[in-house]
CSV table of C-alpha atoms in Angstrom, one decimal:
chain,number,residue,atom,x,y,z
A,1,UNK,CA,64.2,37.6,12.1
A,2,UNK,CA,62.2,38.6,8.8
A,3,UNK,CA,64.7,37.2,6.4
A,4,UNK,CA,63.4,33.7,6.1
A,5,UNK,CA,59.9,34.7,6.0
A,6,UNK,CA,61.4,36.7,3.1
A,7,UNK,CA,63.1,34.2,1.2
A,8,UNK,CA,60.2,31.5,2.0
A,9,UNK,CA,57.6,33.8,0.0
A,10,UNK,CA,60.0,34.5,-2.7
A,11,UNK,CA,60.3,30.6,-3.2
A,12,UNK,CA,56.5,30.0,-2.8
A,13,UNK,CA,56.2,33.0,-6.0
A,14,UNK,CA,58.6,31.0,-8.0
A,15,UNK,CA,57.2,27.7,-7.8
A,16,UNK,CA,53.7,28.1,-8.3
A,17,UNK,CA,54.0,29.7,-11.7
A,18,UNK,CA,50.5,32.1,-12.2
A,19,UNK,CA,47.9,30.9,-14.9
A,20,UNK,CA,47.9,31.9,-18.4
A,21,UNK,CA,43.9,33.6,-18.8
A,22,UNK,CA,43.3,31.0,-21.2
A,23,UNK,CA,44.0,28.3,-18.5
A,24,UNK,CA,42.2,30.7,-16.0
A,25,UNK,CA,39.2,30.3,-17.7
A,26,UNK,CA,39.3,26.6,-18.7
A,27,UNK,CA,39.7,26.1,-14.6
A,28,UNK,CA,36.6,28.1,-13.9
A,29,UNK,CA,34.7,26.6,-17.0
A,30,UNK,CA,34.9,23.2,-15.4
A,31,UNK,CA,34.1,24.2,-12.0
A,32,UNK,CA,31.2,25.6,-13.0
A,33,UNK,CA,30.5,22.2,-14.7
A,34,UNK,CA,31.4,20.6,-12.0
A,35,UNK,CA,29.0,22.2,-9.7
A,36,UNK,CA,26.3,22.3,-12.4
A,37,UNK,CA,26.7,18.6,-12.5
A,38,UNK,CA,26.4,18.2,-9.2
A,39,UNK,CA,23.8,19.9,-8.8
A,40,UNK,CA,22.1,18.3,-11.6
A,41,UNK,CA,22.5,14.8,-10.3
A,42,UNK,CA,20.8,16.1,-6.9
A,43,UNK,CA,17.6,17.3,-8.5
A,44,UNK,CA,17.3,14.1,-10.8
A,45,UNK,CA,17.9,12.2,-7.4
A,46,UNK,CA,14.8,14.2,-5.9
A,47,UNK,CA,12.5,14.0,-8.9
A,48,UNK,CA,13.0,9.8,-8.9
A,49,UNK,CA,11.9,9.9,-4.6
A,50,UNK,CA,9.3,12.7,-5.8
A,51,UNK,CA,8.1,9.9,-8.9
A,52,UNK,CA,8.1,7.2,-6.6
A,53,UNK,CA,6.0,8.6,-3.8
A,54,UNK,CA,3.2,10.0,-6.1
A,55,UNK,CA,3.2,6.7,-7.9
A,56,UNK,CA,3.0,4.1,-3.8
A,57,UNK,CA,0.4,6.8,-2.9
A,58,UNK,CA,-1.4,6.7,-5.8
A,59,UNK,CA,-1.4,2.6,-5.6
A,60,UNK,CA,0.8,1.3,-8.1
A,61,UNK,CA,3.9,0.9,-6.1
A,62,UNK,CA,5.7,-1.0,-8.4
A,63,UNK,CA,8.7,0.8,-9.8
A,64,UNK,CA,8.7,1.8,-13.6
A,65,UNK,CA,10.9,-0.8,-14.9
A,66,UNK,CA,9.2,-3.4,-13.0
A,67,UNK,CA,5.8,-2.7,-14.5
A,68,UNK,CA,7.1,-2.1,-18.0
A,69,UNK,CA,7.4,-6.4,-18.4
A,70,UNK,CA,3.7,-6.7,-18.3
A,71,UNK,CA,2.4,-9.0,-20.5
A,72,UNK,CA,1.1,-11.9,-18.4
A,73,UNK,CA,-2.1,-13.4,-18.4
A,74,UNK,CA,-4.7,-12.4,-16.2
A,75,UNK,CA,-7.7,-15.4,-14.4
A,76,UNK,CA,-10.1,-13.0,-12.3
A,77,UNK,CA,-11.1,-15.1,-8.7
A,78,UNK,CA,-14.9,-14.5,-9.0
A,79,UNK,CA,-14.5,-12.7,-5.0
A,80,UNK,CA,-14.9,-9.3,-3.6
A,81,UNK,CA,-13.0,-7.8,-0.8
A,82,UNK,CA,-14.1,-5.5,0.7
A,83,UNK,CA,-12.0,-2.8,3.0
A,84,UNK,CA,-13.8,-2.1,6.2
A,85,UNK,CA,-13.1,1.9,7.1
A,86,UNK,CA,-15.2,2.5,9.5
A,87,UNK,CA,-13.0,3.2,12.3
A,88,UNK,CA,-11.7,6.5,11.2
A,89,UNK,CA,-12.2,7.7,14.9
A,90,UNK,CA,-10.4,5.2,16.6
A,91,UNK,CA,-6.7,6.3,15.0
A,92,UNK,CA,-4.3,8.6,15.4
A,93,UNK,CA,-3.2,11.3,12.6
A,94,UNK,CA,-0.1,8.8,11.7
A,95,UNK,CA,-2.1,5.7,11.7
A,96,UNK,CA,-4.2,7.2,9.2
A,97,UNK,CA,-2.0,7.8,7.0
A,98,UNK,CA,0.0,4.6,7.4
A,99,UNK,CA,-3.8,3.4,6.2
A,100,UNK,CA,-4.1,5.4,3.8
A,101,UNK,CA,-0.4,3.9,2.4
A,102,UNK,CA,-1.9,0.5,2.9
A,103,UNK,CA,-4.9,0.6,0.5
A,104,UNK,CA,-2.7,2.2,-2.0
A,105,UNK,CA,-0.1,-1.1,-2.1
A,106,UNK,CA,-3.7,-3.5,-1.4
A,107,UNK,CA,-4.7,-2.0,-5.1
A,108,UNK,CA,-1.7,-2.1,-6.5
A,109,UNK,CA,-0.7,-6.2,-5.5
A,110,UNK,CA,-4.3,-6.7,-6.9
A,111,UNK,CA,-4.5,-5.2,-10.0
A,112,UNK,CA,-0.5,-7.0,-10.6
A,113,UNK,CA,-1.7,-10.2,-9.4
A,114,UNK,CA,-2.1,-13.2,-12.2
A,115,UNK,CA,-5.4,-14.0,-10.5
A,116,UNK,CA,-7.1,-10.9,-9.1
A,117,UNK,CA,-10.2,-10.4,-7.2
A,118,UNK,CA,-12.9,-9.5,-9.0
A,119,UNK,CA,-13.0,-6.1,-7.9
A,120,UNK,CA,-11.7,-3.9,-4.6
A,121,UNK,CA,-15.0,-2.2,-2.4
A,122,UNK,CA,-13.8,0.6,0.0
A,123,UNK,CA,-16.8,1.3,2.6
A,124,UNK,CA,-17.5,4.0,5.6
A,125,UNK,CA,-15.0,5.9,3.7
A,126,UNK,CA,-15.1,9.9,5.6
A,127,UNK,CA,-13.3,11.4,8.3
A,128,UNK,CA,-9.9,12.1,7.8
A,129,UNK,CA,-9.2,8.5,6.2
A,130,UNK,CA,-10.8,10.3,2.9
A,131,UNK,CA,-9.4,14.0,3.5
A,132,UNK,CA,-5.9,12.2,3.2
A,133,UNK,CA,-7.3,10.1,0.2
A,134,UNK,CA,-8.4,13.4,-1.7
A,135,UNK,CA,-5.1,15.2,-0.8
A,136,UNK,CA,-3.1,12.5,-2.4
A,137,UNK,CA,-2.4,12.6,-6.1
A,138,UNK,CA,-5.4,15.0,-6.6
A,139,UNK,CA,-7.7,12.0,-5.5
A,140,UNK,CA,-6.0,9.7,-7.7
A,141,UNK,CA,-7.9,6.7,-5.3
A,142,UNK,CA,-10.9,7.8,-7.6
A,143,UNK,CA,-9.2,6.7,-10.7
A,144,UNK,CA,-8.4,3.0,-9.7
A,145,UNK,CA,-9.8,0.3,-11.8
A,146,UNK,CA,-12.3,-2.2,-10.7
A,147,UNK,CA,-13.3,-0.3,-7.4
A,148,UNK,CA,-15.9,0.9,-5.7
A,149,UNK,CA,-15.7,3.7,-2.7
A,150,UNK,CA,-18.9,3.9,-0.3
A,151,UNK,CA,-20.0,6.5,2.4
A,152,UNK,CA,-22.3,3.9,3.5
A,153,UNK,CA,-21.2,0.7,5.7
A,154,UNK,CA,-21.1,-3.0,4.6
A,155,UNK,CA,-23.9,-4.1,4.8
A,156,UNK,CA,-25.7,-1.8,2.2
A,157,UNK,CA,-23.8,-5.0,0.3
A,158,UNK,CA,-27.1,-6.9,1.3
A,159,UNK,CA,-30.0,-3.6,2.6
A,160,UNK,CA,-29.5,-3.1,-1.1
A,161,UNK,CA,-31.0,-6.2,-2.4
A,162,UNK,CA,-33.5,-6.5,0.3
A,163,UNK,CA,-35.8,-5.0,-2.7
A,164,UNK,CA,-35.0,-7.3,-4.7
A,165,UNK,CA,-34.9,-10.7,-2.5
A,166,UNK,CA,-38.1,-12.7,-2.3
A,167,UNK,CA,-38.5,-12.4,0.9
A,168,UNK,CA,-36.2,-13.3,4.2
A,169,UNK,CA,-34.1,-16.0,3.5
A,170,UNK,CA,-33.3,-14.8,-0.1
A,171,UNK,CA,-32.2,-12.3,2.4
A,172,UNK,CA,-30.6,-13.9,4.7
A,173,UNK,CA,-28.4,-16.2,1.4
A,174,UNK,CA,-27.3,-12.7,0.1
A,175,UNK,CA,-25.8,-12.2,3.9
A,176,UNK,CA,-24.5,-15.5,4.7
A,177,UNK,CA,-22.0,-14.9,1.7
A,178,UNK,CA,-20.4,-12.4,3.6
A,179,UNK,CA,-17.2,-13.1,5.9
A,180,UNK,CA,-15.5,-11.0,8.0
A,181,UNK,CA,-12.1,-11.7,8.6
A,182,UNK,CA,-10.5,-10.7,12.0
A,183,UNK,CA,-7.6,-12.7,14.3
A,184,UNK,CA,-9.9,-12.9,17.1
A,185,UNK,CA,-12.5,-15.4,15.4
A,186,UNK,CA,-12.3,-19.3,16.7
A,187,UNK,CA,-13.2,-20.4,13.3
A,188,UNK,CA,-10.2,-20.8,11.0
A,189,UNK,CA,-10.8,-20.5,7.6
A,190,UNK,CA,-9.7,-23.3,5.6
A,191,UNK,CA,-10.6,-22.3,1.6
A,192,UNK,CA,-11.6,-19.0,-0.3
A,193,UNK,CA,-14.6,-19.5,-2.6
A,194,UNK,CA,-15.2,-18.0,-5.5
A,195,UNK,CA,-19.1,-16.2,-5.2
A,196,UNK,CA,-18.1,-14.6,-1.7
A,197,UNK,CA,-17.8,-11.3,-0.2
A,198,UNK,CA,-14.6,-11.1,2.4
A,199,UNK,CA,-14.4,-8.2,4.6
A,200,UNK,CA,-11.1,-7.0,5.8
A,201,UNK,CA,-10.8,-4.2,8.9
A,202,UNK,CA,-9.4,-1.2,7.4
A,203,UNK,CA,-7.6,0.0,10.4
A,204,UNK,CA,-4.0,0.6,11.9
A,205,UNK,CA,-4.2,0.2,15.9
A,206,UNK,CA,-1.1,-1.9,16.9
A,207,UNK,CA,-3.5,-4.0,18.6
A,208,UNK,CA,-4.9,-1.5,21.0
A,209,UNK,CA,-8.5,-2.6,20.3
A,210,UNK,CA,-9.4,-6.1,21.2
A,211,UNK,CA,-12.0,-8.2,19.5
A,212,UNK,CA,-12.7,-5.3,17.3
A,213,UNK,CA,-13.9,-6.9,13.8
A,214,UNK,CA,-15.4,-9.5,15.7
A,215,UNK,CA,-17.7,-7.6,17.9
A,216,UNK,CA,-18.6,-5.3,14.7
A,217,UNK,CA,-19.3,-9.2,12.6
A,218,UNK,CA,-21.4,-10.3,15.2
A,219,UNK,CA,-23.1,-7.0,15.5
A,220,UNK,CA,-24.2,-7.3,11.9
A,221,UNK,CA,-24.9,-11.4,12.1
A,222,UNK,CA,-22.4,-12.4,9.6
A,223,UNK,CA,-20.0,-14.9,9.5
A,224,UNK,CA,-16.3,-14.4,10.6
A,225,UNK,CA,-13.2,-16.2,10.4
A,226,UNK,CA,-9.6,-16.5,10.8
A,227,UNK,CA,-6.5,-16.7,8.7
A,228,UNK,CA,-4.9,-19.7,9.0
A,229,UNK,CA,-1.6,-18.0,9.2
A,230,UNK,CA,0.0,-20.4,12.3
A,231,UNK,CA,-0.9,-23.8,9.9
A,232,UNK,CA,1.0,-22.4,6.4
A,233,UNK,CA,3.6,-20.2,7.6
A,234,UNK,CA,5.0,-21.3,11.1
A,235,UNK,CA,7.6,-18.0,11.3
A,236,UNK,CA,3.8,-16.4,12.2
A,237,UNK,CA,2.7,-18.5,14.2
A,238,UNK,CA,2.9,-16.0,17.1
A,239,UNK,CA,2.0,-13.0,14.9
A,240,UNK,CA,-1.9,-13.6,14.3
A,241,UNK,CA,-2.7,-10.0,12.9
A,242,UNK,CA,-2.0,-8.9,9.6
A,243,UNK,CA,-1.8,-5.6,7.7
A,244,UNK,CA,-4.6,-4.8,5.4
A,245,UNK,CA,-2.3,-5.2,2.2
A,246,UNK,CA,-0.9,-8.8,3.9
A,247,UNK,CA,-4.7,-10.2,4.4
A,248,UNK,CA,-5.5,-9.7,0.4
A,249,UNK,CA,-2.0,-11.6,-0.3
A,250,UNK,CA,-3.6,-14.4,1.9
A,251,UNK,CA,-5.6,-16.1,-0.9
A,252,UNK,CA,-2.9,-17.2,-2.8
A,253,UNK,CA,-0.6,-18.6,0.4
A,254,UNK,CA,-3.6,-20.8,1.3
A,255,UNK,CA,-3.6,-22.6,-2.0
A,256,UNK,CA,-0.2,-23.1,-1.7
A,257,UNK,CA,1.4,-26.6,0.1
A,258,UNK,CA,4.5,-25.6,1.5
A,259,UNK,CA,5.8,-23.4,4.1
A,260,UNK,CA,8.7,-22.3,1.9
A,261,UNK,CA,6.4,-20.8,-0.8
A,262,UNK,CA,4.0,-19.3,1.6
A,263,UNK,CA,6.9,-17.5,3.2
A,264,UNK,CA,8.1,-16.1,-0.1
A,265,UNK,CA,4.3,-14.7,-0.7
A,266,UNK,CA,4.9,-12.8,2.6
């Protein structure tokens, strides 16, 4: 019963021939490259996702061949925005950092845009909204051009110059200049100006919190308005509320005529 066991091994030891030591090592040379290579390609392949993270976090989101074309001209809209974070309380861990992601891509389509915003004013930034800020990039938020970053609310925008205004309806001009902009306003804005002060609220909720921005506009007597998403864009015309990074891209769909474009600007 052993014979053909027998005779089947002594066939297997003829046919496969053993390696000279020269090829032995050539073999195990170029597995080793092999693996090295792999290995190699791997780390590269987490050092690009590693690249890319610091850079969306640290608001320039644009990829590194993207931003190397450069060279367009730049027409500053004489506007602020400014980035209402005063609701640091009212979010979850995950929707602050979602936040926190937001601002960072807001900056970044800003300071790419061909007609930017004057500059970028971050207020009621604490709380964990700004511990997430510092941990990312070694605070690299501190190092973005043309913005400012307050512990104070909005309207120090016009407290500020209360010494400086000759008296209350110098006051009252510096705080009529100031529009909040929130879904839940019945008045529809129809233009941007150039000389204004729009405030955006910094916050990610899914729509838990009705009337949110409005109540806090009306609260501080200042105008408010709505997008006029549903008139330029009619795929949103059931979708009212934006994301904070979406709302900035607004000023250039409103100046646009058709739906087509507007979409693309989306």
């Amino acid at each position: 019963m052993e014979q053909p066991a027998i005779a089947q091994a002594e066939e297997n030891s003829i046919t496969s021939q053993p390696l000279s030591k020269n090829a032995q090592k050539r073999a195990a040379k170029a597995a080793r490259l092999q693996e090295q290579k792999v290995e190699r390609r791997a780390r590269e392949k987490e050092a690009k996702k590693r690249k890319r993270r610091e850079r969306a976090q640290a608001g320039d989101a644009e990829p590194r061949k993207r931003r190397k074309m450069g060279g367009f001209h730049q027409t500053s809209f004489a506007a602020q925005v400014v980035i209402d974070l005063g609701f640091d309380d009212m979010m979850t861990d995950k929707e602050v950092t979602s936040l926190t992601s937001q601002l960072a891509y807001t900056y970044s389509a800003n300071r790419r845009s061909s007609t930017p915003f004057t500059s970028l004013l971050f207020t009621s930034l604490n709380g964990r909204t700004k511990a997430r800020l510092d941990a990312i990039n070694d605070a690299g938020y501190k190092r973005w051009t043309n913005t400012k970053w307050w512990e104070e609310g909005y309207d120090r925008i016009w407290t500020s110059k209360s010494d400086h205004c000759d008296g209350d309806e110098d006051l009252d001009a510096h705080r009529t200049s100031v529009v909040y902009l929130t879904a839940d306003s019945e008045e529809e804005l129809v233009e941007l100006k150039e000389g204004q002060t729009y405030v955006i609220g910094g916050i990610c909720d899914h729509n838990r919190y009705k009337n949110l921005c409005l109540d806090k506009a009306q609260t501080s007597c200042i105008r408010h308005a709505r997008l006029p998403i549903g008139r330029y864009v009619a795929s949103l015309t059931t979708r009212k509320v934006l994301t904070v990074n979406q709302v900035t891209w607004f000023r250039y769909i409103v100046c646009l005529s058709d739906s087509e474009g507007c979409t693309a600007y989306l």
